Structures are given as structure tokens and as C-alpha cells.
Coordinates of C-alpha atoms in Angstrom, one line a residue:
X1 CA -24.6 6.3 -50.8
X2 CA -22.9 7.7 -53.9
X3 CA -19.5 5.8 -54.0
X4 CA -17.4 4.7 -56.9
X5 CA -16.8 1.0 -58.0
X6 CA -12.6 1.1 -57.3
X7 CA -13.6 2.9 -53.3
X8 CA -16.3 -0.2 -53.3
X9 CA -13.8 -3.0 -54.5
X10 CA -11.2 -1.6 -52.5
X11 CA -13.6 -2.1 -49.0
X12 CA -14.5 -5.6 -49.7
X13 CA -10.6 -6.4 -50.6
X14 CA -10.0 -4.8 -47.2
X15 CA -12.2 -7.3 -45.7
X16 CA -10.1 -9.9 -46.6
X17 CA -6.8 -8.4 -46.2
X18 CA -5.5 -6.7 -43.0
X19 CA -2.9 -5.3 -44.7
X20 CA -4.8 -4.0 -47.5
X21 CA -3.6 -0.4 -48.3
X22 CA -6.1 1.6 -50.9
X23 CA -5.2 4.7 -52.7
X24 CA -7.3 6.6 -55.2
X25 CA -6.1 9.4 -57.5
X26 CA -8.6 9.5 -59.6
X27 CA -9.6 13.5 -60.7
X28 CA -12.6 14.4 -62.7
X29 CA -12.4 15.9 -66.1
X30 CA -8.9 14.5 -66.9
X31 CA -7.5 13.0 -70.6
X32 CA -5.9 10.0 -70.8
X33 CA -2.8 11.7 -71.3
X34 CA -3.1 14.0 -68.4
X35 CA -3.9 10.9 -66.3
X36 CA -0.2 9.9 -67.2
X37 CA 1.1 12.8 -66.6
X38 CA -0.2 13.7 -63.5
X39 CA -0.8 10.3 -61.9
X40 CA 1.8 7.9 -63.5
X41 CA 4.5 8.8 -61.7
X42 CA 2.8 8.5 -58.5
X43 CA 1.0 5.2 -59.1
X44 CA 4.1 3.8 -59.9
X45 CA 6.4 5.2 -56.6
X46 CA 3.6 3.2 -54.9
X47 CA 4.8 0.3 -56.2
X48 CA 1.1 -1.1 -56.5
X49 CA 0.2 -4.9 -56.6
X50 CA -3.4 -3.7 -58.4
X51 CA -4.2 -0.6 -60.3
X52 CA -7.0 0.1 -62.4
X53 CA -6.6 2.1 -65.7
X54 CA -10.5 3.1 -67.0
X55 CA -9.7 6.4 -68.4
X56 CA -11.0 8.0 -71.8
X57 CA -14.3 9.6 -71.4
X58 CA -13.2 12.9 -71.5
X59 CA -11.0 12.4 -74.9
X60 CA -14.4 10.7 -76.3
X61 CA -16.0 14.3 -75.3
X62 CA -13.6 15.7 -78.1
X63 CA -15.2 15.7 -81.7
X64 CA -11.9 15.3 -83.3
X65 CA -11.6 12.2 -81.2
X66 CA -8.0 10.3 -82.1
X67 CA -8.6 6.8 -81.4
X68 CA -4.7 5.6 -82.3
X69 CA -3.6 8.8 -79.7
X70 CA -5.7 7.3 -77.1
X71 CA -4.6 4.0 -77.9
X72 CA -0.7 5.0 -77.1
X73 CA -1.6 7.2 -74.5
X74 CA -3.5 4.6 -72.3
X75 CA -0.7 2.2 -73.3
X76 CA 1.6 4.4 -71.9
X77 CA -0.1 3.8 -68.6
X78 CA -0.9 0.7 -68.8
X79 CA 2.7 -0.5 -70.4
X80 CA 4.8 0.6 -67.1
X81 CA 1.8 -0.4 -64.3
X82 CA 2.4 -4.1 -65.6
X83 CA 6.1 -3.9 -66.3
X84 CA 6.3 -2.8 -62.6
X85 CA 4.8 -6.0 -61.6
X86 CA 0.9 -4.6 -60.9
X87 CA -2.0 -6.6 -62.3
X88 CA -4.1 -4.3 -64.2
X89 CA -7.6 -3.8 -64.6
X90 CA -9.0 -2.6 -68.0
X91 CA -12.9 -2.0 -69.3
X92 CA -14.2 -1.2 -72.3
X93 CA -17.0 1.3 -73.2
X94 CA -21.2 -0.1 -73.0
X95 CA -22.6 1.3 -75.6
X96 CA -24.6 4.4 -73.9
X97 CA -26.1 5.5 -77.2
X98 CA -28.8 3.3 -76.4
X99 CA -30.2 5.4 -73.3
X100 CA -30.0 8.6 -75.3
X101 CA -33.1 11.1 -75.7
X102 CA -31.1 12.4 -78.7
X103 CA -32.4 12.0 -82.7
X104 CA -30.3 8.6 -83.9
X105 CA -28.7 10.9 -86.4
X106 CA -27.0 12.7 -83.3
X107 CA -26.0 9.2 -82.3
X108 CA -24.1 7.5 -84.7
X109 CA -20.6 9.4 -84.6
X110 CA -20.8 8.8 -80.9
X111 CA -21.2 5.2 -81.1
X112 CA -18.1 5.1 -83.5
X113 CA -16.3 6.7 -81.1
X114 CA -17.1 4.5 -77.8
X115 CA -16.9 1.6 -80.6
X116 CA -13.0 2.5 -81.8
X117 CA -11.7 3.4 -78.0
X118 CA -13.2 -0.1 -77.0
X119 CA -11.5 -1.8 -80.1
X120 CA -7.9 0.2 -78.5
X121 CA -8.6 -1.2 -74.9
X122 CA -8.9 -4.8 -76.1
X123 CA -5.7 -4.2 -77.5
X124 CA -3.8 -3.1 -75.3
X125 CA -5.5 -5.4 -72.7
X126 CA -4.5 -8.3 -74.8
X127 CA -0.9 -6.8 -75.2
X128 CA -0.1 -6.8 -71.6
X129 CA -2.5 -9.2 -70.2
X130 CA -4.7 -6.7 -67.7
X131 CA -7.8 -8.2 -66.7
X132 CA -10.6 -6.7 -68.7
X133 CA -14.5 -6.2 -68.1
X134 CA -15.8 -6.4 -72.0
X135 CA -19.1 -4.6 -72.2
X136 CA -20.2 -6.0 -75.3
X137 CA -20.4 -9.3 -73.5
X138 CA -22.3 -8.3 -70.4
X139 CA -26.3 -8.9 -70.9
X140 CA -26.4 -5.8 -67.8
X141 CA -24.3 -3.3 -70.1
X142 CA -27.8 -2.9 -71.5
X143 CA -30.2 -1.9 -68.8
X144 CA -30.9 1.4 -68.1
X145 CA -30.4 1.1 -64.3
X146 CA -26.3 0.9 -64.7
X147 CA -26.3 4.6 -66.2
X148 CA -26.7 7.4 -64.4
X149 CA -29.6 10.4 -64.6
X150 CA -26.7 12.1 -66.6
X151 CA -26.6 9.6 -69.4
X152 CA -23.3 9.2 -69.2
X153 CA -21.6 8.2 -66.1
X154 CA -22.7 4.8 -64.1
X155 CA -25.6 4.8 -61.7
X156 CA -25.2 4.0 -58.4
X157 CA -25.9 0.0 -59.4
X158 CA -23.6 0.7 -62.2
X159 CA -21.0 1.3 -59.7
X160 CA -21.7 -1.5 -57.6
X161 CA -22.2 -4.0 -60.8
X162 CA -18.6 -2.7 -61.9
X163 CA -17.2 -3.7 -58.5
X164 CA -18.8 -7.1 -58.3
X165 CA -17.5 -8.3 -61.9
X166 CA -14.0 -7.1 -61.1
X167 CA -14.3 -8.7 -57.7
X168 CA -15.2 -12.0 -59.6
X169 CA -12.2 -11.3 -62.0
X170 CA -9.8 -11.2 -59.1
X171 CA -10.9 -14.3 -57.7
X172 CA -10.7 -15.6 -60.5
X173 CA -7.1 -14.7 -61.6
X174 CA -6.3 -15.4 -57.7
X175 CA -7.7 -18.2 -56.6
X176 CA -8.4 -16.2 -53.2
X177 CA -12.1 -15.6 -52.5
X178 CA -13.4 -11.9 -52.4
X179 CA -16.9 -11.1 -51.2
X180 CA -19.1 -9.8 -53.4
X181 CA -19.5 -5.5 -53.0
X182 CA -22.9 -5.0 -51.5
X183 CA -25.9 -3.4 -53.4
X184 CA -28.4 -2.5 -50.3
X185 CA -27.1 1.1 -49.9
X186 CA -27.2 2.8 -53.5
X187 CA -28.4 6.2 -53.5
X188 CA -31.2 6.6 -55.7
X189 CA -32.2 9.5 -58.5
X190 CA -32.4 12.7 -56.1
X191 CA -29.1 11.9 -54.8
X192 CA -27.7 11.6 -58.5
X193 CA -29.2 14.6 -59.4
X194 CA -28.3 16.8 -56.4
X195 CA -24.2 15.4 -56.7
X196 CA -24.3 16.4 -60.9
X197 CA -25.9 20.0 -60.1
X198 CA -22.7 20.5 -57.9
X199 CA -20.4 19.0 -60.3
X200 CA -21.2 20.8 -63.5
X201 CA -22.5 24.5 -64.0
X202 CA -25.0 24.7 -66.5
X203 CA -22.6 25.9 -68.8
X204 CA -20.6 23.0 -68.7
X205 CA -23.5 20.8 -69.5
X206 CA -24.2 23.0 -72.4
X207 CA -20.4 22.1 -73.9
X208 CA -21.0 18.8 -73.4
X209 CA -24.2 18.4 -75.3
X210 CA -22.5 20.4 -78.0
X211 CA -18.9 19.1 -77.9
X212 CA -19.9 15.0 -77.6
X213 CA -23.6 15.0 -79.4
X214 CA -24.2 18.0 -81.5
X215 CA -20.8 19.1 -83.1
X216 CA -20.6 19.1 -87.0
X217 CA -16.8 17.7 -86.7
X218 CA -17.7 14.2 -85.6
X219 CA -16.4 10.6 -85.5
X220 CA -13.1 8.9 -84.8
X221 CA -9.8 9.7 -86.4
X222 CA -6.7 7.6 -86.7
X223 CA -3.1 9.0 -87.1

């Protein structure tokens, strides 16, 4: 079935728990800085033990990406999550250039992009001590299974392979086993296809090819 890796994480945690509570606010199409001002406030009244924090996608969309705003927006998240006493998890980007049908000339802006937002997530990771997947250090960042039909989002066993390495981070930092998140029930390319068609007009797909691949103003900026 389509699910995401935190619904995925959160359901094995629950196995484990009885009083496991899981909450997720995530919203599609959001900026980083949206995601603090529209979910900070709320994450934080929760008063969470664990919170994730793997936003950015949509500001790497932007040709005039601003990898020092991004950087102090998702710190800005990620700052008051851990001074409220949550652990945090952090990821940083797989390098997605490498499943594209695109001409390599179309491709090399957007690698700097994914490559400078990565380069702000250790960062900050390292600043307050979240517990980070690094893609550039997973051999599975680079199969073609983990990304969706979309090129873009992760597949199905993307999903599930995001779930199982945070699940081993936990236990890990914890000490307290967590079952691994199963990967018998991922829904396969129909499925994929069928859920983007509902989520993006054709239109919409149009801007994104043009706004994250084709557009003249491209690569990273710093301010």
C-alpha cells in the first residue's frame, strides 16, 4: 500500500509502546519556512519526545534556490524541537540526478542544489545533535527502486528503506529494540502512477520540469 516512511516508523514504534501517541502534519507542497510557520507552533504545544524535520524539496524546486535561507530556516525548526527536549531526525538529499531521463547539461545545477542543501542539513544536524540518515553514505541511495515513477519522491521501498534505517538509528541512540518496518506490502508502479495523476495536474508537472530542470536562472545562491 502507498504509505509514508514517518506513518511506517510510527506503526512499528507502536508495536513496542502502548502508549505510543503518533501525529503527522506533514502537507504537500510546503517550504521550509512555511513548514515553521504553519507547523512549528503546533509540533511544539505537543511537547514531542521525537519529531522528524525532512523538509526542502520544494525550496530545491526554486531556480533561485538560497541554500544559506534554507539553512536558517530549517534551523529555525530544528533549533526549538531539540531545545524542547525532542530528539530529532534529519536526512540529507540522494543524489536523484542519477535516475534522470534529462540531457547531463540539464543536470548539473540541480545536483548543486541537492549537493549545497545536504551540506546545510549536516550542519545543522551536527549543531544540535538530531540523528541524521546521510545519503551519500548509503550503497541503496543509488538504486533506482528507492525513487519513485515520478523521479523525484521515494518509491514505495524507498519509503520503507527510510523507515528501517531510522528505526535502526533509534535503537541505536536507545538501546530499546524496534522491529524492523515491513517490506511485503509496497504498492507497485500502477499504484504510483494512479496516486501522482491525482496529485498534480498536468500543468503542475509542466512547472516543475521547467522550474527545477529547464529554467535558465539555475544553481545555488548564498546570502
Amino acid at each position: 500500500t502507498l504509505r509514508g516512511w514517518a506513518d511506517r516508523l510510527g506503526e512499528t514504534m507502536a508495536s513496542v509502546d502502548d502508549d505510543f501517541e503518533f501525529i503527522n502534519l506533514a502537507r504537500r507542497g510546503l517550504k521550509t519556512e512555511e513548514v515553521r510557520r504553519q507547523q512549528l507552533g503546533a509540533a511544539l504545544e505537543l511537547k514531542p519526545d521525537l519529531a522528524s524535520a525532512l523538509v526542502g524539496m520544494n525550496d530545491l524546486l526554486e531556480p533561485n534556490f538560497d541554500a544559506a535561507r534554507y539553512e536558517r530556516d530549517l534551523d529555525s525548526i530544528v533549533g526549538p524541537l531539540r531545545e524542547g527536549g525532542a530528539v530529532v531526525l534529519t536526512a540529507t538529499y540522494p543524489d536523484i540526478t542519477m535516475f534522470s531521463p534529462l540531457p547531463g547539461r540539464f543536470l548539473k545545477s540541480v545536483r548543486g542544489r541537492l549537493q549545497a542543501a545536504s551540506e546545510a542539513v549536516r550542519r545543522i544536524s551536527a549543531r544540535h545533535g538530531t540523528l541524521m540518515l546521510d545519503a551519500d553514505e548509503l550503497p541503496e541511495a543509488k538504486e533506482r527502486v528507492i525513487v519513485s515513477v515520478d523521479r523525484l519522491h521515494p518509491s514505495p521501498k524507498g519509503h520503507v528503506l527510510v523507515a528501517q534505517l531510522f528505526a535502526r538509528k533509534l535503537e541505536e541512540h536507545s538501546g530499546v529494540p524496534v522491529p524492523q518496518p515491513e517490506d511485503g506490502d509496497v504498492a507497485g508502479k500502477l499504484a504510483q502512477f494512479r496516486w501522482l495523476v491525482r496529485q498534480f495536474s498536468p500543468s503542475e508537472v509542466g512547472r516543475f520540469i521547467y522550474r527545477f530542470y529547464l529554467s535558465p536562472r539555475r544553481g545555488p545562491t548564498s546570502s
